[in-house]
Amino acid sequence: MSHPLTRVLTLLELLQSHAGLTGAELAERLATDARTVRRHVALLRDLGIPVEAERGRHGGYRLARGYRMPPLVLTNDEALAVVLGLLAAERLGMGTTTVAGAGARAKIERVLPRSLREPLAAMRETLLFTANAVAGQAPESGVLLALAQASRAGTAVGITYRSGREESSERDIDPYGVVFHTGRWYLVGHDHLRDDLRTFRIDRVAAVAPRARAFTVPDGFDPVAHLTANLAQGAYRWQVEVTVHGPLDEIARRLRGAAVTLTERPTGVLLRVQAERLDGTAHLLASLPWPFTIHQPDELRPELRKLAARLTASAAE
């Protein structure tokens, strides 16, 4: 952030979103010193932007109450950061919906100057991802934001939850944390229905309602550590890996709602799923219109042969 204009624009954004930052705090965020911050503040005032300064222990800089900021302005580096962030969120499963991400990206690209819009389009069209790219299960935006806000505020929520068996239940939860893991969003918290720590897939949360009850997260509790340990303990008998020779987007649409992880590879899409019984996995694979290659376990092959024999016998009757 060496260009003075970049610092001034960033200072303006900081004042808009963080009222009351001190000169020292602004200097730290801008990677400069307090004297330079004062010069930038003076420049903003010269441009007609009302920056107020309050002295004392709780003082700081802020925009005058009621002042409305001009339209969003991004530097080249900031625009690149936003577009790359949207692309990464879409491919890693961190976004809420593909439509929302594509819409936000289109709006940003539409207002950019041609000199920046074309390089960013080239980046979008040529950017490749490693095996860590997955098709995640997208939660509802409102649900995700409500759970994050409740977790930060330390207030309980009521949720309507749909299990993997499509059974609906009402739960009162103390949300300890929201965690993103391998293409899915999870809620970790205390479930008052079971009186125990539980993990919930957020894409299965149909509704969130605030509760007028506060809670305190246990000292030293780590939602990430709890989630990973919980998933490991709940491992199923079979770890299935199959390459499906078809397009990632279409496979993801076919398997929407299924507890699978999809990873794009040069030869196709690597499908990973945990299963207690392999006959269900055989039915899932048979429902796909694309050929596939089994990597593990070998026990899946006879299950597919049994299914094929039953289908052949039914067709012959």
CSV table of C-alpha atoms in Angstrom, one decimal:
chain,number,residue,atom,x,y,z
A,1,MET,CA,0.0,0.0,0.0
A,2,SER,CA,2.7,2.4,-1.0
A,3,HIS,CA,0.7,4.9,-3.1
A,4,PRO,CA,-0.7,7.8,-1.1
A,5,LEU,CA,-4.0,7.8,-2.9
A,6,THR,CA,-4.5,4.2,-2.1
A,7,ARG,CA,-4.0,5.0,1.6
A,8,VAL,CA,-6.4,7.9,1.5
A,9,LEU,CA,-9.1,5.7,-0.1
A,10,THR,CA,-8.5,2.9,2.4
A,11,LEU,CA,-8.7,5.5,5.2
A,12,LEU,CA,-12.1,6.6,3.9
A,13,GLU,CA,-13.3,3.0,3.9
A,14,LEU,CA,-12.0,2.4,7.5
A,15,LEU,CA,-13.8,5.5,8.7
A,16,GLN,CA,-17.0,4.4,7.1
A,17,SER,CA,-17.0,0.9,8.7
A,18,HIS,CA,-15.2,1.5,12.0
A,19,ALA,CA,-16.2,4.7,13.8
A,20,GLY,CA,-13.9,5.9,16.5
A,21,LEU,CA,-10.6,4.4,15.4
A,22,THR,CA,-7.7,6.2,17.0
A,23,GLY,CA,-4.8,7.7,15.0
A,24,ALA,CA,-2.5,4.9,16.2
A,25,GLU,CA,-5.0,2.2,15.1
A,26,LEU,CA,-5.5,3.8,11.7
A,27,ALA,CA,-1.7,4.1,11.3
A,28,GLU,CA,-1.3,0.4,12.1
A,29,ARG,CA,-4.0,-0.7,9.5
A,30,LEU,CA,-2.5,1.6,6.9
A,31,ALA,CA,1.1,0.6,7.6
A,32,THR,CA,2.1,4.2,8.2
A,33,ASP,CA,2.5,6.6,11.1
A,34,ALA,CA,0.2,8.9,13.0
A,35,ARG,CA,1.5,12.1,11.3
A,36,THR,CA,0.7,10.7,7.9
A,37,VAL,CA,-2.8,9.7,9.1
A,38,ARG,CA,-3.4,13.4,10.2
A,39,ARG,CA,-2.3,14.6,6.7
A,40,HIS,CA,-4.7,12.1,5.0
A,41,VAL,CA,-7.5,13.3,7.3
A,42,ALA,CA,-6.8,16.9,6.3
A,43,LEU,CA,-6.9,15.9,2.7
A,44,LEU,CA,-10.3,14.3,3.1
A,45,ARG,CA,-11.6,17.4,4.8
A,46,ASP,CA,-10.2,19.5,1.9
A,47,LEU,CA,-12.3,17.3,-0.5
A,48,GLY,CA,-15.4,18.1,1.5
A,49,ILE,CA,-15.7,14.9,3.5
A,50,PRO,CA,-16.6,15.7,7.1
A,51,VAL,CA,-14.1,13.8,9.3
A,52,GLU,CA,-14.5,14.5,13.0
A,53,ALA,CA,-11.9,14.0,15.7
A,54,GLU,CA,-12.7,13.4,19.3
A,55,ARG,CA,-10.0,13.7,22.0
A,56,GLY,CA,-9.6,11.7,25.1
A,57,ARG,CA,-9.3,8.1,26.1
A,58,HIS,CA,-12.3,6.9,24.1
A,59,GLY,CA,-11.8,9.4,21.2
A,60,GLY,CA,-10.9,8.8,17.6
A,61,TYR,CA,-11.7,9.7,14.1
A,62,ARG,CA,-15.2,9.2,12.6
A,63,LEU,CA,-17.3,10.5,9.7
A,64,ALA,CA,-19.9,13.1,10.7
A,65,ARG,CA,-23.3,11.6,11.7
A,66,GLY,CA,-25.7,11.4,8.7
A,67,TYR,CA,-23.0,11.7,6.1
A,68,ARG,CA,-23.6,9.4,3.1
A,69,MET,CA,-20.6,7.9,1.3
A,70,PRO,CA,-20.2,8.1,-2.5
A,71,PRO,CA,-20.6,5.0,-4.7
A,72,LEU,CA,-18.1,2.2,-4.1
A,73,VAL,CA,-14.6,2.8,-5.5
A,74,LEU,CA,-12.1,0.0,-5.8
A,75,THR,CA,-8.4,0.2,-6.7
A,76,ASN,CA,-7.0,-2.4,-9.2
A,77,ASP,CA,-5.6,-4.5,-6.4
A,78,GLU,CA,-8.9,-4.4,-4.4
A,79,ALA,CA,-10.9,-5.4,-7.5
A,80,LEU,CA,-8.6,-8.3,-8.2
A,81,ALA,CA,-8.9,-9.4,-4.5
A,82,VAL,CA,-12.7,-9.3,-4.7
A,83,VAL,CA,-13.0,-11.2,-8.0
A,84,LEU,CA,-10.5,-13.9,-6.9
A,85,GLY,CA,-12.4,-14.2,-3.6
A,86,LEU,CA,-15.7,-14.8,-5.4
A,87,LEU,CA,-14.2,-17.3,-7.7
A,88,ALA,CA,-12.5,-19.2,-4.8
A,89,ALA,CA,-15.8,-19.2,-2.8
A,90,GLU,CA,-17.7,-20.6,-5.7
A,91,ARG,CA,-15.2,-23.4,-6.5
A,92,LEU,CA,-14.4,-24.4,-2.9
A,93,GLY,CA,-18.1,-24.5,-1.8
A,94,MET,CA,-17.9,-21.5,0.5
A,95,GLY,CA,-20.5,-19.4,-1.3
A,96,THR,CA,-24.2,-19.6,-0.5
A,97,THR,CA,-25.5,-19.9,-4.1
A,98,THR,CA,-23.7,-19.9,-7.5
A,99,VAL,CA,-26.3,-17.3,-8.7
A,100,ALA,CA,-25.4,-14.9,-6.0
A,101,GLY,CA,-21.6,-15.2,-6.6
A,102,ALA,CA,-22.0,-14.8,-10.4
A,103,GLY,CA,-24.3,-11.8,-9.9
A,104,ALA,CA,-21.9,-10.0,-7.6
A,105,ARG,CA,-19.0,-10.7,-9.9
A,106,ALA,CA,-20.9,-9.5,-12.9
A,107,LYS,CA,-21.9,-6.2,-11.2
A,108,ILE,CA,-18.2,-5.5,-10.2
A,109,GLU,CA,-16.9,-6.4,-13.6
A,110,ARG,CA,-19.5,-4.2,-15.4
A,111,VAL,CA,-18.3,-1.0,-13.6
A,112,LEU,CA,-14.6,-1.6,-14.0
A,113,PRO,CA,-12.6,0.3,-16.6
A,114,ARG,CA,-11.8,-1.7,-19.8
A,115,SER,CA,-8.1,-1.8,-18.9
A,116,LEU,CA,-8.9,-3.8,-15.8
A,117,ARG,CA,-12.0,-5.7,-16.9
A,118,GLU,CA,-10.2,-7.6,-19.7
A,119,PRO,CA,-7.3,-8.9,-17.5
A,120,LEU,CA,-9.8,-10.0,-14.8
A,121,ALA,CA,-11.9,-11.8,-17.4
A,122,ALA,CA,-8.8,-13.6,-18.6
A,123,MET,CA,-8.1,-14.6,-15.0
A,124,ARG,CA,-11.6,-15.9,-14.5
A,125,GLU,CA,-11.5,-17.9,-17.7
A,126,THR,CA,-8.1,-19.4,-17.2
A,127,LEU,CA,-7.9,-19.9,-13.4
A,128,LEU,CA,-7.4,-23.6,-12.4
A,129,PHE,CA,-7.8,-25.3,-9.1
A,130,THR,CA,-6.0,-28.2,-7.5
A,131,ALA,CA,-7.6,-31.3,-6.1
A,132,ASN,CA,-8.8,-29.2,-3.2
A,133,ALA,CA,-11.5,-27.7,-5.3
A,134,VAL,CA,-14.9,-29.3,-4.5
A,135,ALA,CA,-18.6,-28.8,-5.1
A,136,GLY,CA,-19.9,-27.9,-1.7
A,137,GLN,CA,-23.4,-28.0,-0.3
A,138,ALA,CA,-24.6,-24.3,-0.2
A,139,PRO,CA,-26.6,-23.1,2.8
A,140,GLU,CA,-29.2,-20.4,2.6
A,141,SER,CA,-27.6,-16.9,3.0
A,142,GLY,CA,-30.1,-15.8,5.7
A,143,VAL,CA,-29.6,-19.0,7.7
A,144,LEU,CA,-25.8,-18.7,7.6
A,145,LEU,CA,-25.7,-15.0,8.6
A,146,ALA,CA,-28.2,-15.5,11.4
A,147,LEU,CA,-26.2,-18.4,12.9
A,148,ALA,CA,-22.9,-16.4,12.6
A,149,GLN,CA,-24.5,-13.3,14.3
A,150,ALA,CA,-25.9,-15.4,17.1
A,151,SER,CA,-22.6,-17.1,17.7
A,152,ARG,CA,-20.8,-13.8,17.9
A,153,ALA,CA,-23.4,-12.3,20.2
A,154,GLY,CA,-23.7,-15.3,22.4
A,155,THR,CA,-27.4,-15.7,22.0
A,156,ALA,CA,-29.4,-18.9,21.6
A,157,VAL,CA,-31.4,-19.8,18.5
A,158,GLY,CA,-34.2,-22.1,17.5
A,159,ILE,CA,-33.6,-24.1,14.3
A,160,THR,CA,-35.7,-26.3,12.1
A,161,TYR,CA,-33.4,-29.1,11.1
A,162,ARG,CA,-33.8,-31.8,8.4
A,163,SER,CA,-31.8,-35.0,9.0
A,164,GLY,CA,-30.2,-37.2,6.4
A,165,ARG,CA,-33.3,-39.3,6.5
A,166,GLU,CA,-35.4,-36.3,5.7
A,167,GLU,CA,-36.9,-36.2,9.2
A,168,SER,CA,-37.6,-32.6,10.5
A,169,SER,CA,-37.1,-31.5,14.1
A,170,GLU,CA,-37.2,-28.3,16.1
A,171,ARG,CA,-34.0,-27.6,18.2
A,172,ASP,CA,-32.9,-24.9,20.6
A,173,ILE,CA,-29.2,-24.4,20.1
A,174,ASP,CA,-26.4,-22.4,21.8
A,175,PRO,CA,-24.3,-21.8,18.7
A,176,TYR,CA,-20.6,-22.0,19.7
A,177,GLY,CA,-19.2,-21.6,16.2
A,178,VAL,CA,-19.7,-21.8,12.4
A,179,VAL,CA,-17.1,-24.0,10.6
A,180,PHE,CA,-16.4,-24.5,6.9
A,181,HIS,CA,-14.9,-28.0,6.2
A,182,THR,CA,-14.3,-29.8,2.9
A,183,GLY,CA,-17.0,-28.1,1.0
A,184,ARG,CA,-19.7,-27.9,3.7
A,185,TRP,CA,-20.7,-25.5,6.4
A,186,TYR,CA,-21.3,-26.8,9.9
A,187,LEU,CA,-22.8,-25.4,13.1
A,188,VAL,CA,-21.2,-26.6,16.4
A,189,GLY,CA,-23.1,-26.0,19.6
A,190,HIS,CA,-25.1,-27.2,22.6
A,191,ASP,CA,-28.3,-28.9,21.6
A,192,HIS,CA,-30.9,-28.5,24.4
A,193,LEU,CA,-33.1,-31.2,22.9
A,194,ARG,CA,-30.3,-33.8,23.5
A,195,ASP,CA,-28.6,-31.8,26.2
A,196,ASP,CA,-25.2,-32.4,24.5
A,197,LEU,CA,-22.7,-31.0,22.1
A,198,ARG,CA,-23.9,-31.6,18.5
A,199,THR,CA,-22.8,-30.8,15.0
A,200,PHE,CA,-25.3,-29.8,12.3
A,201,ARG,CA,-24.9,-29.3,8.6
A,202,ILE,CA,-26.1,-25.8,7.9
A,203,ASP,CA,-27.4,-26.7,4.4
A,204,ARG,CA,-30.0,-28.8,6.3
A,205,VAL,CA,-31.1,-25.9,8.5
A,206,ALA,CA,-34.4,-24.8,7.1
A,207,ALA,CA,-35.1,-21.8,9.5
A,208,VAL,CA,-33.5,-19.9,12.3
A,209,ALA,CA,-35.4,-18.0,15.1
A,210,PRO,CA,-33.7,-15.9,17.8
A,211,ARG,CA,-34.2,-16.8,21.4
A,212,ALA,CA,-34.1,-14.3,24.3
A,213,ARG,CA,-31.4,-16.3,26.2
A,214,ALA,CA,-27.7,-15.7,26.4
A,215,PHE,CA,-25.0,-18.3,26.8
A,216,THR,CA,-21.3,-18.6,27.4
A,217,VAL,CA,-19.0,-20.8,25.4
A,218,PRO,CA,-17.0,-23.2,27.7
A,219,ASP,CA,-13.5,-22.0,28.4
A,220,GLY,CA,-11.0,-23.3,25.8
A,221,PHE,CA,-13.6,-24.8,23.5
A,222,ASP,CA,-12.4,-25.1,19.9
A,223,PRO,CA,-15.3,-25.6,17.4
A,224,VAL,CA,-12.8,-26.7,14.7
A,225,ALA,CA,-11.2,-29.3,16.9
A,226,HIS,CA,-14.5,-30.6,18.0
A,227,LEU,CA,-15.9,-30.9,14.5
A,228,THR,CA,-12.9,-32.8,13.1
A,229,ALA,CA,-12.8,-35.1,16.0
A,230,ASN,CA,-16.6,-35.7,15.8
A,231,LEU,CA,-16.4,-36.5,12.0
A,232,ALA,CA,-13.5,-38.9,12.6
A,233,GLN,CA,-15.3,-40.7,15.4
A,234,GLY,CA,-18.4,-41.0,13.2
A,235,ALA,CA,-16.5,-42.7,10.4
A,236,TYR,CA,-18.5,-45.3,8.4
A,237,ARG,CA,-17.4,-48.8,7.6
A,238,TRP,CA,-16.6,-48.1,3.9
A,239,GLN,CA,-14.6,-45.2,2.4
A,240,VAL,CA,-15.6,-45.1,-1.2
A,241,GLU,CA,-13.6,-43.4,-4.0
A,242,VAL,CA,-14.9,-43.4,-7.6
A,243,THR,CA,-14.0,-41.3,-10.6
A,244,VAL,CA,-17.1,-40.3,-12.5
A,245,HIS,CA,-16.3,-39.4,-16.1
A,246,GLY,CA,-18.6,-36.5,-16.5
A,247,PRO,CA,-18.8,-32.7,-15.9
A,248,LEU,CA,-18.5,-31.5,-12.4
A,249,ASP,CA,-21.5,-29.0,-12.5
A,250,GLU,CA,-23.9,-31.6,-13.8
A,251,ILE,CA,-22.7,-34.3,-11.4
A,252,ALA,CA,-23.1,-31.9,-8.5
A,253,ARG,CA,-26.7,-31.1,-9.6
A,254,ARG,CA,-27.6,-34.8,-9.9
A,255,LEU,CA,-26.2,-35.5,-6.4
A,256,ARG,CA,-27.6,-32.3,-4.7
A,257,GLY,CA,-28.3,-33.2,-1.1
A,258,ALA,CA,-26.2,-36.4,-1.1
A,259,ALA,CA,-23.4,-36.6,1.5
A,260,VAL,CA,-20.6,-36.8,-1.1
A,261,THR,CA,-17.5,-34.8,-1.8
A,262,LEU,CA,-16.7,-34.0,-5.5
A,263,THR,CA,-13.2,-33.1,-6.7
A,264,GLU,CA,-12.4,-32.1,-10.2
A,265,ARG,CA,-9.6,-34.1,-11.8
A,266,PRO,CA,-8.1,-34.2,-15.3
A,267,THR,CA,-9.7,-37.6,-15.9
A,268,GLY,CA,-13.1,-36.8,-14.5
A,269,VAL,CA,-14.6,-36.0,-11.1
A,270,LEU,CA,-13.4,-37.9,-8.0
A,271,LEU,CA,-16.4,-38.8,-5.8
A,272,ARG,CA,-15.7,-39.6,-2.2
A,273,VAL,CA,-18.4,-40.9,0.2
A,274,GLN,CA,-18.6,-42.8,3.4
A,275,ALA,CA,-21.0,-45.7,3.7
A,276,GLU,CA,-22.1,-48.3,6.2
A,277,ARG,CA,-23.6,-50.5,3.4
A,278,LEU,CA,-22.4,-50.6,-0.2
A,279,ASP,CA,-25.7,-51.6,-1.8
A,280,GLY,CA,-26.9,-48.0,-1.3
A,281,THR,CA,-23.7,-46.7,-3.0
A,282,ALA,CA,-24.2,-49.0,-5.9
A,283,HIS,CA,-27.7,-47.6,-6.4
A,284,LEU,CA,-26.3,-44.1,-6.2
A,285,LEU,CA,-23.7,-44.8,-8.9
A,286,ALA,CA,-26.2,-46.6,-11.1
A,287,SER,CA,-28.4,-43.5,-11.1
A,288,LEU,CA,-25.7,-41.5,-12.9
A,289,PRO,CA,-25.7,-41.3,-16.7
A,290,TRP,CA,-21.9,-41.3,-16.9
A,291,PRO,CA,-19.4,-44.1,-16.8
A,292,PHE,CA,-17.2,-44.4,-13.7
A,293,THR,CA,-14.1,-46.1,-12.5
A,294,ILE,CA,-13.9,-47.7,-9.0
A,295,HIS,CA,-10.8,-47.0,-6.9
A,296,GLN,CA,-11.9,-48.4,-3.6
A,297,PRO,CA,-13.2,-50.5,-2.1
A,298,ASP,CA,-13.1,-53.6,-4.3
A,299,GLU,CA,-16.1,-54.9,-2.4
A,300,LEU,CA,-18.2,-52.3,-4.3
A,301,ARG,CA,-17.8,-54.3,-7.5
A,302,PRO,CA,-19.8,-57.4,-6.5
A,303,GLU,CA,-22.6,-55.1,-5.2
A,304,LEU,CA,-22.8,-53.5,-8.6
A,305,ARG,CA,-22.9,-56.9,-10.3
A,306,LYS,CA,-25.8,-57.9,-8.0
A,307,LEU,CA,-27.7,-54.8,-8.8
A,308,ALA,CA,-27.1,-55.3,-12.5
A,309,ALA,CA,-28.3,-58.9,-12.3
A,310,ARG,CA,-31.5,-57.9,-10.5
A,311,LEU,CA,-32.2,-55.1,-13.1
A,312,THR,CA,-31.6,-57.6,-15.9
A,313,ALA,CA,-33.9,-60.2,-14.4
A,314,SER,CA,-36.6,-57.6,-13.9
A,315,ALA,CA,-36.3,-56.4,-17.5
A,316,ALA,CA,-36.6,-60.0,-18.7
A,317,GLU,CA,-39.9,-60.7,-16.9
